[in-house]
Coordinates of C-alpha atoms and ligand atoms in Angstrom, one line a residue:
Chain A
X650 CA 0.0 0.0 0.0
X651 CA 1.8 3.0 -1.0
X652 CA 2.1 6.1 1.6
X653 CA -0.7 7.6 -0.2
X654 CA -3.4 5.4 0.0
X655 CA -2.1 5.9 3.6
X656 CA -2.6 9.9 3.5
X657 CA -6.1 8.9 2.4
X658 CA -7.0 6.9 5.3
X659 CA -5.4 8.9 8.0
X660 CA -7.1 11.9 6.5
X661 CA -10.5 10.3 6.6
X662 CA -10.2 9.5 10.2
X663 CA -9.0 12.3 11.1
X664 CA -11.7 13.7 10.0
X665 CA -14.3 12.1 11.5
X666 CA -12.3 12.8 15.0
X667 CA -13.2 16.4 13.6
X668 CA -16.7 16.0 12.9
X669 CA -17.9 13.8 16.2
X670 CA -16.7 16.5 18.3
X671 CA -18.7 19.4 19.8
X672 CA -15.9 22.1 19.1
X673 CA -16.9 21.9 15.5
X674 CA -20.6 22.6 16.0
X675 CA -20.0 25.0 18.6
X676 CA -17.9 27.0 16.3
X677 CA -20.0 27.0 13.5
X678 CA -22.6 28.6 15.5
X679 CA -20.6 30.9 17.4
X680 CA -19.5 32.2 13.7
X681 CA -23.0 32.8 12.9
X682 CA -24.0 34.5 15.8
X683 CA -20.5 36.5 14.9
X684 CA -21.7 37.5 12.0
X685 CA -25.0 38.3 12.7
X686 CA -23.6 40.6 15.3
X687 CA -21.6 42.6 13.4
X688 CA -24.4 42.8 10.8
X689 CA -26.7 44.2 13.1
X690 CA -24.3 46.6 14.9
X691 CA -23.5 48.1 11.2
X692 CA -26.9 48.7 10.7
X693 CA -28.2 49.4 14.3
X694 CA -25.2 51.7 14.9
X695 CA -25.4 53.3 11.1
X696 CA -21.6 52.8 11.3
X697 CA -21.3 54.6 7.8
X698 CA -22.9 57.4 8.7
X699 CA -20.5 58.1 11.2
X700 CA -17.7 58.1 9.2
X701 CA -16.6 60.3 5.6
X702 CA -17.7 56.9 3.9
X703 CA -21.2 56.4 1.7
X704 CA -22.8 53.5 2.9
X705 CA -21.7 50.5 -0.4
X706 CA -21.7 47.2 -0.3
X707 CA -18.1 46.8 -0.6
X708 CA -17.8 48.6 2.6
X709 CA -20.6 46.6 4.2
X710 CA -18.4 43.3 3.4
X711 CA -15.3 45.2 4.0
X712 CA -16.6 45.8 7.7
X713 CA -18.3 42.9 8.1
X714 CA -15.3 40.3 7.2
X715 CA -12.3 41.9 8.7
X716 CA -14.7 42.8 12.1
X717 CA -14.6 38.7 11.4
X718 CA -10.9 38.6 10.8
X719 CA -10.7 36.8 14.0
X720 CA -12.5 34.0 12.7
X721 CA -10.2 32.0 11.2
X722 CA -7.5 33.1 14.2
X723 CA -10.4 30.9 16.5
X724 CA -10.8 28.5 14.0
X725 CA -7.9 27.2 13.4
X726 CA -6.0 27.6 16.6
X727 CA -8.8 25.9 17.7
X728 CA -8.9 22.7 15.6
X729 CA -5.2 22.7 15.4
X730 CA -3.7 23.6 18.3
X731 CA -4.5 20.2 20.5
X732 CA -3.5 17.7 17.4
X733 CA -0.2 17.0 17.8
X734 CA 0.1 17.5 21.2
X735 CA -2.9 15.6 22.4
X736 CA -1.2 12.5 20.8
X737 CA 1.4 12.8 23.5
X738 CA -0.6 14.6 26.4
X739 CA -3.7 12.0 26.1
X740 CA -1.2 9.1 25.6
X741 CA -2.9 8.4 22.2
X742 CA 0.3 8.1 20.1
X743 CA 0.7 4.4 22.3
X744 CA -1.5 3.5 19.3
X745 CA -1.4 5.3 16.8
X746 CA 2.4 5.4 16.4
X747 CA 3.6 1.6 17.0
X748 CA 1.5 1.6 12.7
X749 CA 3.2 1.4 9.7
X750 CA 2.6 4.5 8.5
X751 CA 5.3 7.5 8.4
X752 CA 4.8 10.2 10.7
X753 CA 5.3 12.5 8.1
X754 CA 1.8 11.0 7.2
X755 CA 0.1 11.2 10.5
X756 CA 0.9 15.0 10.4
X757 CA -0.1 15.6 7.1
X758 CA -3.5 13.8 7.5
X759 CA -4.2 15.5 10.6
X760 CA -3.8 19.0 8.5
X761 CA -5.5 18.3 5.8
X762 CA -8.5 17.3 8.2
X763 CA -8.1 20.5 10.2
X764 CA -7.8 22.7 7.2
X765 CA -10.7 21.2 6.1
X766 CA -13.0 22.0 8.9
X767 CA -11.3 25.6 9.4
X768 CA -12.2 26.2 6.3
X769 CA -15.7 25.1 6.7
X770 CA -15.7 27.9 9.2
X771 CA -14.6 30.9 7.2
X772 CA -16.7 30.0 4.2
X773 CA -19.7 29.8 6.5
X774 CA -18.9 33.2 7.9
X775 CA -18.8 34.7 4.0
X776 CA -21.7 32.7 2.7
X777 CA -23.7 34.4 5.0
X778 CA -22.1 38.3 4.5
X779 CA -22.9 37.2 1.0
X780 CA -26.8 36.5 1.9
X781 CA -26.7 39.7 3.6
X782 CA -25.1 41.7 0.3
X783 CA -27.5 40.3 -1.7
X784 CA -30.8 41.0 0.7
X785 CA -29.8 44.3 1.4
X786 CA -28.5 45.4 -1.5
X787 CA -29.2 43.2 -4.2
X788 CA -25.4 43.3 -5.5
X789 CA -22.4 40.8 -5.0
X790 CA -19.1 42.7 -5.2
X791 CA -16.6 40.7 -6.9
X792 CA -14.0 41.3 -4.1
X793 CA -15.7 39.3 -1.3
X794 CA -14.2 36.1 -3.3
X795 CA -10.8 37.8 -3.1
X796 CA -11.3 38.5 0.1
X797 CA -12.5 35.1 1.0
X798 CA -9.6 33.5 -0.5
X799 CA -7.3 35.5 1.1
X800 CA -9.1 34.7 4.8
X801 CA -8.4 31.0 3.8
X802 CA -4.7 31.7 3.0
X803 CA -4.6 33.5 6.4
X804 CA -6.5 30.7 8.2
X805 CA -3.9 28.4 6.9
X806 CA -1.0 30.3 8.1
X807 CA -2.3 30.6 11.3
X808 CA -3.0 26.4 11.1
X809 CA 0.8 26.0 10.2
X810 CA 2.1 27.9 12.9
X811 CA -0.7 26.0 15.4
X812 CA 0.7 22.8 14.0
X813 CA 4.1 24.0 15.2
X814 CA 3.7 24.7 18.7
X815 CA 1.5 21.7 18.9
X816 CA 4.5 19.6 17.7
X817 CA 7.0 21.1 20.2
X818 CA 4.7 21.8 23.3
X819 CA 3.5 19.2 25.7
X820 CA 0.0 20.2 26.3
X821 CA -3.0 21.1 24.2
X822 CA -4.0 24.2 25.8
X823 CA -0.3 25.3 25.8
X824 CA -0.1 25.0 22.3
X825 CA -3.4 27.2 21.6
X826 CA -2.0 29.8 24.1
X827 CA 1.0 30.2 22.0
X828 CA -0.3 30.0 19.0
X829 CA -2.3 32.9 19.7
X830 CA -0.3 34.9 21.9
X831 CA 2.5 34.5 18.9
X832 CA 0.0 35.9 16.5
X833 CA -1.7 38.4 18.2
X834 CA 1.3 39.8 20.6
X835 CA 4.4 39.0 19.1
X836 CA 3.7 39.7 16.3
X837 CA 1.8 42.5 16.5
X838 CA 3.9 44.5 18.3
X839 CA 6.8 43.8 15.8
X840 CA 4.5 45.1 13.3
X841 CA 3.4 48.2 15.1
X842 CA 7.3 49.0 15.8
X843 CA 8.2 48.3 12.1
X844 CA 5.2 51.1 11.7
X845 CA 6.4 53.6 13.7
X846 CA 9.8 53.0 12.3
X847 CA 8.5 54.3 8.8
X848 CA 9.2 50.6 7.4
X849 CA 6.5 49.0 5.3
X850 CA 5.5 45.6 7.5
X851 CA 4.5 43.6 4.3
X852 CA 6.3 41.0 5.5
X853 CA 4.8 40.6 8.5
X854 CA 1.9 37.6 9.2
X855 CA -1.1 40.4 10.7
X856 CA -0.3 43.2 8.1
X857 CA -0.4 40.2 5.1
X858 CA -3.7 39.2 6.8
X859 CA -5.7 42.4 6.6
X860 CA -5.6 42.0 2.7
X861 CA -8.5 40.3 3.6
X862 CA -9.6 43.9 3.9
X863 CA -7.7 45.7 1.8
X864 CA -8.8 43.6 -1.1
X865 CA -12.1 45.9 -1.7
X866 CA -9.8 49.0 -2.5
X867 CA -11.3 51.2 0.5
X868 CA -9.1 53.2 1.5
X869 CA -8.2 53.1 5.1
X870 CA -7.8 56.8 5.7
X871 CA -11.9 56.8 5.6
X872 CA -11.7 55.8 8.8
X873 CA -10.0 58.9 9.7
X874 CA -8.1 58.7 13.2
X875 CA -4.3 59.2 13.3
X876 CA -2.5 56.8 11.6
X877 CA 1.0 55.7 13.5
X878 CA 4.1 56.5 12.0
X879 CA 3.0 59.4 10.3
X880 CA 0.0 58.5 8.8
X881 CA 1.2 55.7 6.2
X882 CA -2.0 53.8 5.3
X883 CA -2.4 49.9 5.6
X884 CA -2.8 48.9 2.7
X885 CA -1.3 45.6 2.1
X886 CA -1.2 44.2 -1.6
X887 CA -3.2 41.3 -2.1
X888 CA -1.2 39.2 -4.0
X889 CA 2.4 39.7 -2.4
X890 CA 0.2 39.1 0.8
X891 CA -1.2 35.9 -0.4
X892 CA 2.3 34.6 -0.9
X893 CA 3.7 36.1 2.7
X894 CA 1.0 34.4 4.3
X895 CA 1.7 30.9 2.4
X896 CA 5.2 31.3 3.9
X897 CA 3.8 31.3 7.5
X898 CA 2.4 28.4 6.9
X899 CA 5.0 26.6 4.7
X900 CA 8.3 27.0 7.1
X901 CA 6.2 26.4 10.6
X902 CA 4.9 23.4 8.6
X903 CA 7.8 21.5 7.2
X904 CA 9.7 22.3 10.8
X905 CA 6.3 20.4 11.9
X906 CA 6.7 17.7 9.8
X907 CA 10.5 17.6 11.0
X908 CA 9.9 17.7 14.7
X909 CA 6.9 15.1 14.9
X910 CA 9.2 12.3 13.1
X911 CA 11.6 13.2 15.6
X912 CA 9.3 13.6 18.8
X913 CA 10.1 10.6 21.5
X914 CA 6.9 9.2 23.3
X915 CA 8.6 10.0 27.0
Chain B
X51 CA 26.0 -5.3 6.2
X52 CA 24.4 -8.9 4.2
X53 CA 25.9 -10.9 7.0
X54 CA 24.6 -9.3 9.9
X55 CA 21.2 -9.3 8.0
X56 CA 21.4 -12.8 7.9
X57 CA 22.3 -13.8 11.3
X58 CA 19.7 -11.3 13.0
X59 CA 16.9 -12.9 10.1
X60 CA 16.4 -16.5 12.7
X61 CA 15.9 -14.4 15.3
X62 CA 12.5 -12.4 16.3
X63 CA 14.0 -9.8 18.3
X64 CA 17.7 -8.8 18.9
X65 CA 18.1 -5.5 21.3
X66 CA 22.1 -4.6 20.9
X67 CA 23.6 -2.4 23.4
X68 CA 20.4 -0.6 23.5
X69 CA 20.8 2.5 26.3
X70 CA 18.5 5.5 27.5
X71 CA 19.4 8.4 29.2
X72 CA 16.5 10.4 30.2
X73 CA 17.8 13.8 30.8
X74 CA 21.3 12.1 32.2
X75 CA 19.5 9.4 34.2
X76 CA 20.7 6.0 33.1
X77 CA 17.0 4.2 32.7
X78 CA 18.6 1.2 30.5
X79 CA 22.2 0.6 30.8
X80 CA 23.7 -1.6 27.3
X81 CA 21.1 -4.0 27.4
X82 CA 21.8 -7.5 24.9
X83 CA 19.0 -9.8 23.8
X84 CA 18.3 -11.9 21.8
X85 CA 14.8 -13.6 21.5
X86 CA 14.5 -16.5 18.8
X87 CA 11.5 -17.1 16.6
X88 CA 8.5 -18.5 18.8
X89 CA 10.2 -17.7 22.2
X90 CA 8.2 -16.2 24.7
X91 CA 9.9 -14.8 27.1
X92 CA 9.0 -12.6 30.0
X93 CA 11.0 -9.2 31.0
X94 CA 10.4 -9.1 34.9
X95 CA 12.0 -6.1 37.5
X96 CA 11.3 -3.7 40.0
X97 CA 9.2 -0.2 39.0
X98 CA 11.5 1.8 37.6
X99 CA 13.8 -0.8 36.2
X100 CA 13.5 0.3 32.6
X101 CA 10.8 -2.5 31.3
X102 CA 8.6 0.1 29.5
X103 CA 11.7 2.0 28.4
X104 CA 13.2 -1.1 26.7
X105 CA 9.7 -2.0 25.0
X106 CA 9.2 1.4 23.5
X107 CA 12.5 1.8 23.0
X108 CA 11.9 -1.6 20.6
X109 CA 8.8 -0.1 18.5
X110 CA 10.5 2.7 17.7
X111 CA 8.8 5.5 20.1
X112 CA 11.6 6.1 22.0
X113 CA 15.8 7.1 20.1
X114 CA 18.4 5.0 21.9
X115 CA 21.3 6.7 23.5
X116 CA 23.6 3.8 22.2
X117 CA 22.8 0.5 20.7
X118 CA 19.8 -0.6 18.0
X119 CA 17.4 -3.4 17.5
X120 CA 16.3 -5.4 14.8
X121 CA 12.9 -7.2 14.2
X122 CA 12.5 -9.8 12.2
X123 CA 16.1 -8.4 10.7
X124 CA 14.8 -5.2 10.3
X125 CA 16.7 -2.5 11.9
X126 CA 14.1 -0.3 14.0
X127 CA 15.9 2.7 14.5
X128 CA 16.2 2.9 10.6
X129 CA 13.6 1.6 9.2
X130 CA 10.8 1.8 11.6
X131 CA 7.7 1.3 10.0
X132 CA 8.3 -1.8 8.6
X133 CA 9.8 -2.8 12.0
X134 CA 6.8 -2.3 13.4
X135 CA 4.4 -3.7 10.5
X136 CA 5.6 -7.5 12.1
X137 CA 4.7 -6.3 15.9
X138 CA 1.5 -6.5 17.9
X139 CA 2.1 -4.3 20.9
X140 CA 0.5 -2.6 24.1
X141 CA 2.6 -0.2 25.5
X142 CA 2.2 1.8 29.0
X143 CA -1.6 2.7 29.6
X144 CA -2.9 3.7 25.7
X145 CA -5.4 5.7 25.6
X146 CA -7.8 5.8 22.5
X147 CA -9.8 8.9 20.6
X148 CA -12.7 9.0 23.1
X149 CA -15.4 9.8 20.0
X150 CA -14.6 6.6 18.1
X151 CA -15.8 3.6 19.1
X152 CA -13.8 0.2 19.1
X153 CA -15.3 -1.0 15.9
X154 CA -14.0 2.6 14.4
X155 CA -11.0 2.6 15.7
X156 CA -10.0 -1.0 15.0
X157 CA -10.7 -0.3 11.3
X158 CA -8.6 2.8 11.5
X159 CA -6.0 0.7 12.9
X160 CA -6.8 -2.2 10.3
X161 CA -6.6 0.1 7.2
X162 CA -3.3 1.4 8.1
X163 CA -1.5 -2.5 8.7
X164 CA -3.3 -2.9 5.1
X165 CA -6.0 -4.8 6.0
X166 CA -9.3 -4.4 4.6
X167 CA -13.3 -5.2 3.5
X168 CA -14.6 -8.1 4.4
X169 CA -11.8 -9.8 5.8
X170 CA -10.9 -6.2 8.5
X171 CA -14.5 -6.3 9.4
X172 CA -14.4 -10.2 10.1
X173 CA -11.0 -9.8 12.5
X174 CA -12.6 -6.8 13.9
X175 CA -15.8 -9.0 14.9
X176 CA -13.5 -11.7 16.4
X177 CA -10.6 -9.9 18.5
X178 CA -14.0 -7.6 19.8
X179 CA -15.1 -11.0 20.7
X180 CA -11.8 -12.8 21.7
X181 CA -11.8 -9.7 24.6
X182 CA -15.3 -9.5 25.4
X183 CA -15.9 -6.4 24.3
X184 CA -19.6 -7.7 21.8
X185 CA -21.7 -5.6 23.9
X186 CA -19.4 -2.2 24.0
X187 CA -18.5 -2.8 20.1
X188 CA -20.4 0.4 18.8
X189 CA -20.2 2.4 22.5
X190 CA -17.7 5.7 22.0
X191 CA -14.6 4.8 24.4
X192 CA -15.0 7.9 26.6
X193 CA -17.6 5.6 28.2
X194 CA -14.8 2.6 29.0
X195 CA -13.5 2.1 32.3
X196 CA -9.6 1.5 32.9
X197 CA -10.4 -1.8 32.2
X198 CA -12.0 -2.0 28.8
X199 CA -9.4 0.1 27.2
X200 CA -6.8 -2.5 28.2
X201 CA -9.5 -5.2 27.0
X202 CA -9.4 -3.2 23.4
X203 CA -6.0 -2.5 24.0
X204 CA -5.3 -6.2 23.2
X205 CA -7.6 -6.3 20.5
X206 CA -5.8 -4.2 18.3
X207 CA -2.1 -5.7 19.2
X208 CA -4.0 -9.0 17.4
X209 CA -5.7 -7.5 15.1
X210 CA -3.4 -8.1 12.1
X211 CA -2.4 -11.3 13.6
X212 CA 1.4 -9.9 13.7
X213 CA 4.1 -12.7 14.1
X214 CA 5.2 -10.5 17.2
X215 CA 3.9 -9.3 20.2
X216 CA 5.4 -6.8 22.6
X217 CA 3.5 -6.7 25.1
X218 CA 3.7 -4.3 28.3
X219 CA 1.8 -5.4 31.3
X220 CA -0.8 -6.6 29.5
X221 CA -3.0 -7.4 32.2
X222 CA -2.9 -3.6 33.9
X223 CA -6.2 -2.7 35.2
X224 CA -7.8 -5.8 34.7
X225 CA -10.5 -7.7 37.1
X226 CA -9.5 -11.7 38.3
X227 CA -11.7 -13.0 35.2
X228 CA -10.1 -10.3 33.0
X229 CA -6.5 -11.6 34.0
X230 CA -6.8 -14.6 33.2
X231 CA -8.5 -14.4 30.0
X232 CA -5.5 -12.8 28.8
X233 CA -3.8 -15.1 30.1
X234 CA -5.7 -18.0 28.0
X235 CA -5.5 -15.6 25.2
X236 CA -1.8 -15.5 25.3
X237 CA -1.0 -19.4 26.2
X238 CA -2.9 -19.6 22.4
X239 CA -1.2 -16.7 20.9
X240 CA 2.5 -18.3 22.1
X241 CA 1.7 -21.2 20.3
X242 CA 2.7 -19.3 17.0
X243 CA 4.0 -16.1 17.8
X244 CA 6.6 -14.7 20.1
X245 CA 5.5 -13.0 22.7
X246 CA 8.1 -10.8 24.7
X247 CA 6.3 -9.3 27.7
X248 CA 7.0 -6.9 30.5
X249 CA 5.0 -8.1 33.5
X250 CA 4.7 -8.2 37.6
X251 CA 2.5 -11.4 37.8
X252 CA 4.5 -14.3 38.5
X253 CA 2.1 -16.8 37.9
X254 CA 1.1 -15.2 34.3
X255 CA 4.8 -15.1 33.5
X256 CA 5.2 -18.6 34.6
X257 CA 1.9 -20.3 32.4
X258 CA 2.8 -17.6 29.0
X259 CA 6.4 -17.8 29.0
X260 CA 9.7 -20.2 28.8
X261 CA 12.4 -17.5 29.5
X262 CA 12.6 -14.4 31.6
X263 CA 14.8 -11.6 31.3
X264 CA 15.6 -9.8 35.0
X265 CA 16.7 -6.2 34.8
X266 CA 17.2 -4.0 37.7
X267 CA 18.5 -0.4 37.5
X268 CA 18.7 -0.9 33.9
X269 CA 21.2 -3.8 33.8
X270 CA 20.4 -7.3 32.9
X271 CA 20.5 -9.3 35.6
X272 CA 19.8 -12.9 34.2
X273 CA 18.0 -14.3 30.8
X274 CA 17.6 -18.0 30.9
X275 CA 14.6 -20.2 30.8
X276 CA 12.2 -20.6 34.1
X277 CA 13.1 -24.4 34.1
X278 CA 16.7 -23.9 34.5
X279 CA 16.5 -20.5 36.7
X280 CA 14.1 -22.5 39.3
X281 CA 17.6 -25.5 39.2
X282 CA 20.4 -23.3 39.6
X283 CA 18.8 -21.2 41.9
X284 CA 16.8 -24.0 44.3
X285 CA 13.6 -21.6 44.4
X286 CA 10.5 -20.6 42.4
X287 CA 10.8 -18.4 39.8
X288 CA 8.9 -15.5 42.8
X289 CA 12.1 -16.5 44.9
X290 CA 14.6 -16.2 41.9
X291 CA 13.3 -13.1 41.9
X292 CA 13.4 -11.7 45.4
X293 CA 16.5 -13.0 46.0
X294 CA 18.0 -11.3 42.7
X295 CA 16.5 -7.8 42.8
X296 CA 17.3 -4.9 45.3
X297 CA 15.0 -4.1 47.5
X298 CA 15.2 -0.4 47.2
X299 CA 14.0 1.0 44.0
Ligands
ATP1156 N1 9.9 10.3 30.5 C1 10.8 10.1 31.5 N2 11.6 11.1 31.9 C2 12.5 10.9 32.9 N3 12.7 9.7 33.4 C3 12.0 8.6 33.0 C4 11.0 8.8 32.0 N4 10.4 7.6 31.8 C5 11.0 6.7 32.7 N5 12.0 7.4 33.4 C6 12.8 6.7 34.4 O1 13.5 5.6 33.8 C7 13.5 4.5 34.7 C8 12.9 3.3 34.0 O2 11.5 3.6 33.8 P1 10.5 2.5 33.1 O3 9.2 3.2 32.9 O4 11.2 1.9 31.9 O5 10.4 1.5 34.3 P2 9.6 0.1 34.3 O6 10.5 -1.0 34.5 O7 8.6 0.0 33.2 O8 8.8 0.3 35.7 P3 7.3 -0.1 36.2 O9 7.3 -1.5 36.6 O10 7.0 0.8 37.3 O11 6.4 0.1 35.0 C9 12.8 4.9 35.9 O12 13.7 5.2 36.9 C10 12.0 6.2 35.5 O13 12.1 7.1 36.6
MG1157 MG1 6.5 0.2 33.1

């Protein structure tokens, strides 16, 4: 049986780990209610009419999405983060390793489930903005598909570096805990410094990721406010984006890969 | 290289100088093995005396600080998934994915040792069966006591009928009727397989096995068959034992 035929069953199991547990409904509902939110508060609150903007529906999705940026932070971390780590934590990997099947495999198959499901997440949470464009007003911007493949590409990233900390780290909830204080601290506050230092951060994981916003060709100075570092606008490019964000998920991935087929069962 | 091959191809399992430091503690100090095809022998010491090390150390979960082991010929540390594709094991206190249920897992398990249709789901029916499990067959294993995941525990080391089993306490958490179930199961499974256990009941050691290997500290203390242990040493194999091992751990 070649290692492939291999991928394929680890991946199906994998995936029915996903699917018989809680998190995944839990989630999907929790990103409706998200979105829901955030529809009613633009409305309820008239949040164009507070700002130099007209009220479009390329604004609406702007602010609806990138309000649900966070989405496919949760969603990921949360599928990802416990499993690699659980194998060891929950004593799991007792059977699951002692197989002949690579472990290069195991890890593979576990991403392609969690990818799978994250991404059932985020394209939940844009099928319904895209209800919502088309009740309200009747149009479909082209950009929301941009923007929703770019919100994958960002969920993967964040899946890749997940995957890392859940290879190196004992526990689960360690492993969540870092992956988000990684992406939301660290790295933020690298990108914030590289700001205020006058240096364009388009390298950098959370400035790649709000392509997902600046895919609609809004410009940020709408939302008036002083801008750090002297007012340069965030306005990451799309497409280099794309490719910076594949990168956080390519080199915390193969140094998965690496680390899991040399992890010892202690 | 061929030769070495060759002379490691009659034998099961050969452990070669096989050491562990765990954080520079000595848990298994150049341990040498050799268990023929069909032997069953029985690795018996104090907690602590580097049993579980050596069987993981074996099916390739743990790196060796010095020293290898081959099954079957195959070198583990090298190539260890088709090492392990010849081994039926149960090591420490497994756990299982607590939303799957046995019959789901076992097929997991089946698929990836290449088994599959009708002939997986017919094994899975009979090693459900061979460990009592009929009734909890479609039940998801966060519902299992201690005991029942040991019961499936075993089920999946047979499940692909491997020519080897290595075997760690097998009878851990089980109830007097449990015990010795496993211990029928494996007086029929040493009839064709080896069997190389780690275990603290004498009198299971004594009806599975012909040899034991003592280790204490992480050194080999004796490896001979029961028969000729119980001669030279004028005492049961419990006494052999007692008087051999340190009483502080
Ligand atoms: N993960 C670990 N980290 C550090 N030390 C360890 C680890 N695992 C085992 N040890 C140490 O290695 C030694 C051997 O442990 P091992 O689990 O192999 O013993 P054992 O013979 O199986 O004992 P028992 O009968 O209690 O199961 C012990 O002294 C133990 O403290
Ligand atoms: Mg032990």
């Amino acid at each position: 049986m070649s290692e492939f035929e291999k991928l394929k069953i680890v991946t199906k199991y994998e995936l029915l780990k996903q699917f018989r547990r809680k998190r995944f409904y839990g989630a999907l509902v929790l990103t409706l209610l998200a979105v829901i939110l955030v529809i009613a508060l633009y409305k309820g609150l008239d949040i164009p009419g507070k700002l130099p903007i007209s009220d479009s529906p390329e604004f609406f999705a702007l602010f609806v999405t990138s309000a649900g940026a966070t989405i496919p932070i949760f969603a990921a971390v949360f599928f990802a983060g416990d499993s690699i780590a659980s194998e060891f934590e929950h004593k799991t990997g007792y059977i699951l390793f002692p197989n002949p099947v690579k472990r290069s495999t195991l890890v593979i198959g576990k991403y392609i489930a969690c990818l799978t499901v994250t991404a059932l997440i985020v394209i939940l949470a844009y099928v319904a903005t895209m209800i919502a464009l088309v009740g309200i007003y009747q149009q479909l911007p082209i950009e929301v598909f941009g923007s929703l493949v770019l919100a994958l590409v960002y969920a993967n990233s964040v899946l890749g570096i997940a995957f890392l900390y859940s290879s190196v780290l004992k526990g689960s909830m360690g492993a969540t805990i870092a992956t988000l204080l990684t992406i939301m601290l660290v790295f933020g506050v690298i990108e914030i410094s590289l700001i205020f230092a006058n240096i364009e951060p388009w390298f950098m994981h959370g400035y790649a990721g709000d392509s997902i916003a600046s895919v609609y060709g809004i410009s940020f100075a709408a939302f008036g406010g002083a801008m750090p570092g002297g007012g340069m606008e965030r306005n990451p490019n799309p497409i280099t984006s794309f490719f910076v964000m594949l990168g956080y998920f390519i080199v915390p991935f193969i140094l998965s890969i690496w680390l899991v087929k040399r992890r010892e069962m202690l | 290289m061929y030769i070495t091959k060759l002379l490691t191809m009659r034998e099961s399992i050969v452990i070669e100088g096989l050491s562990k430091y765990y954080d520079g503690f000595l848990a298994l100090d150049k341990l040498s093995l050799k268990i023929k095809k069909n032997e069953d022998v029985a690795l018996l010491g104090p907690n602590g005396a580097g049993k579980t090390t050596t069987l993981k150390l074996l099916c390739g979960l743990l790196r060796p600080s010095a020293g290898t082991a081959y099954i079957n010929g195959v070198n583990v540390m090298e190539e260890r998934e088709r090492a392990i594709s010849m081994v039926g094991t149960i090591l420490e206190t497994p756990e299982f994915y607590p939303f799957l249920t046995p019959v789901e897992t076992l097929s997991y398990l089946g698929r990836l040792r290449e088994m599959s249709g009708r002939e997986l789901k017919s094994r899975i029916e009979e090693v459900i069966k061979l460990v009592r499990l009929e009734e909890w067959a479609k039940v998801k294993i966060e519902k299992f006591s201690r005991g029942m995941k040991q019961r499936l525990a075993l089920a999946q080391a047979l499940l692909h009928d491997p020519p080897i089993l290595i075997l760690d306490e097998p009878a851990l958490g089980l109830d007097p009727r449990g015990m010795m179930e496993v211990r029928e199961i494996l007086k029929k499974a040493r009839k064709e397989k080896t069997v190389f256990l780690s275990s603290h009941l004498i009198t299971e050691v004594v009806q599975v096995c012909d040899k034991v290997a003592l280790i204490d500290h992480g050194h080999l203390l004796v490896y001979d068959s029961i028969p000729r242990l119980k001669r030279k040493y004028r005492t049961s194999l419990e006494g052999v034992y007692l008087k051999l091992t340190e009483a502080t751990i």
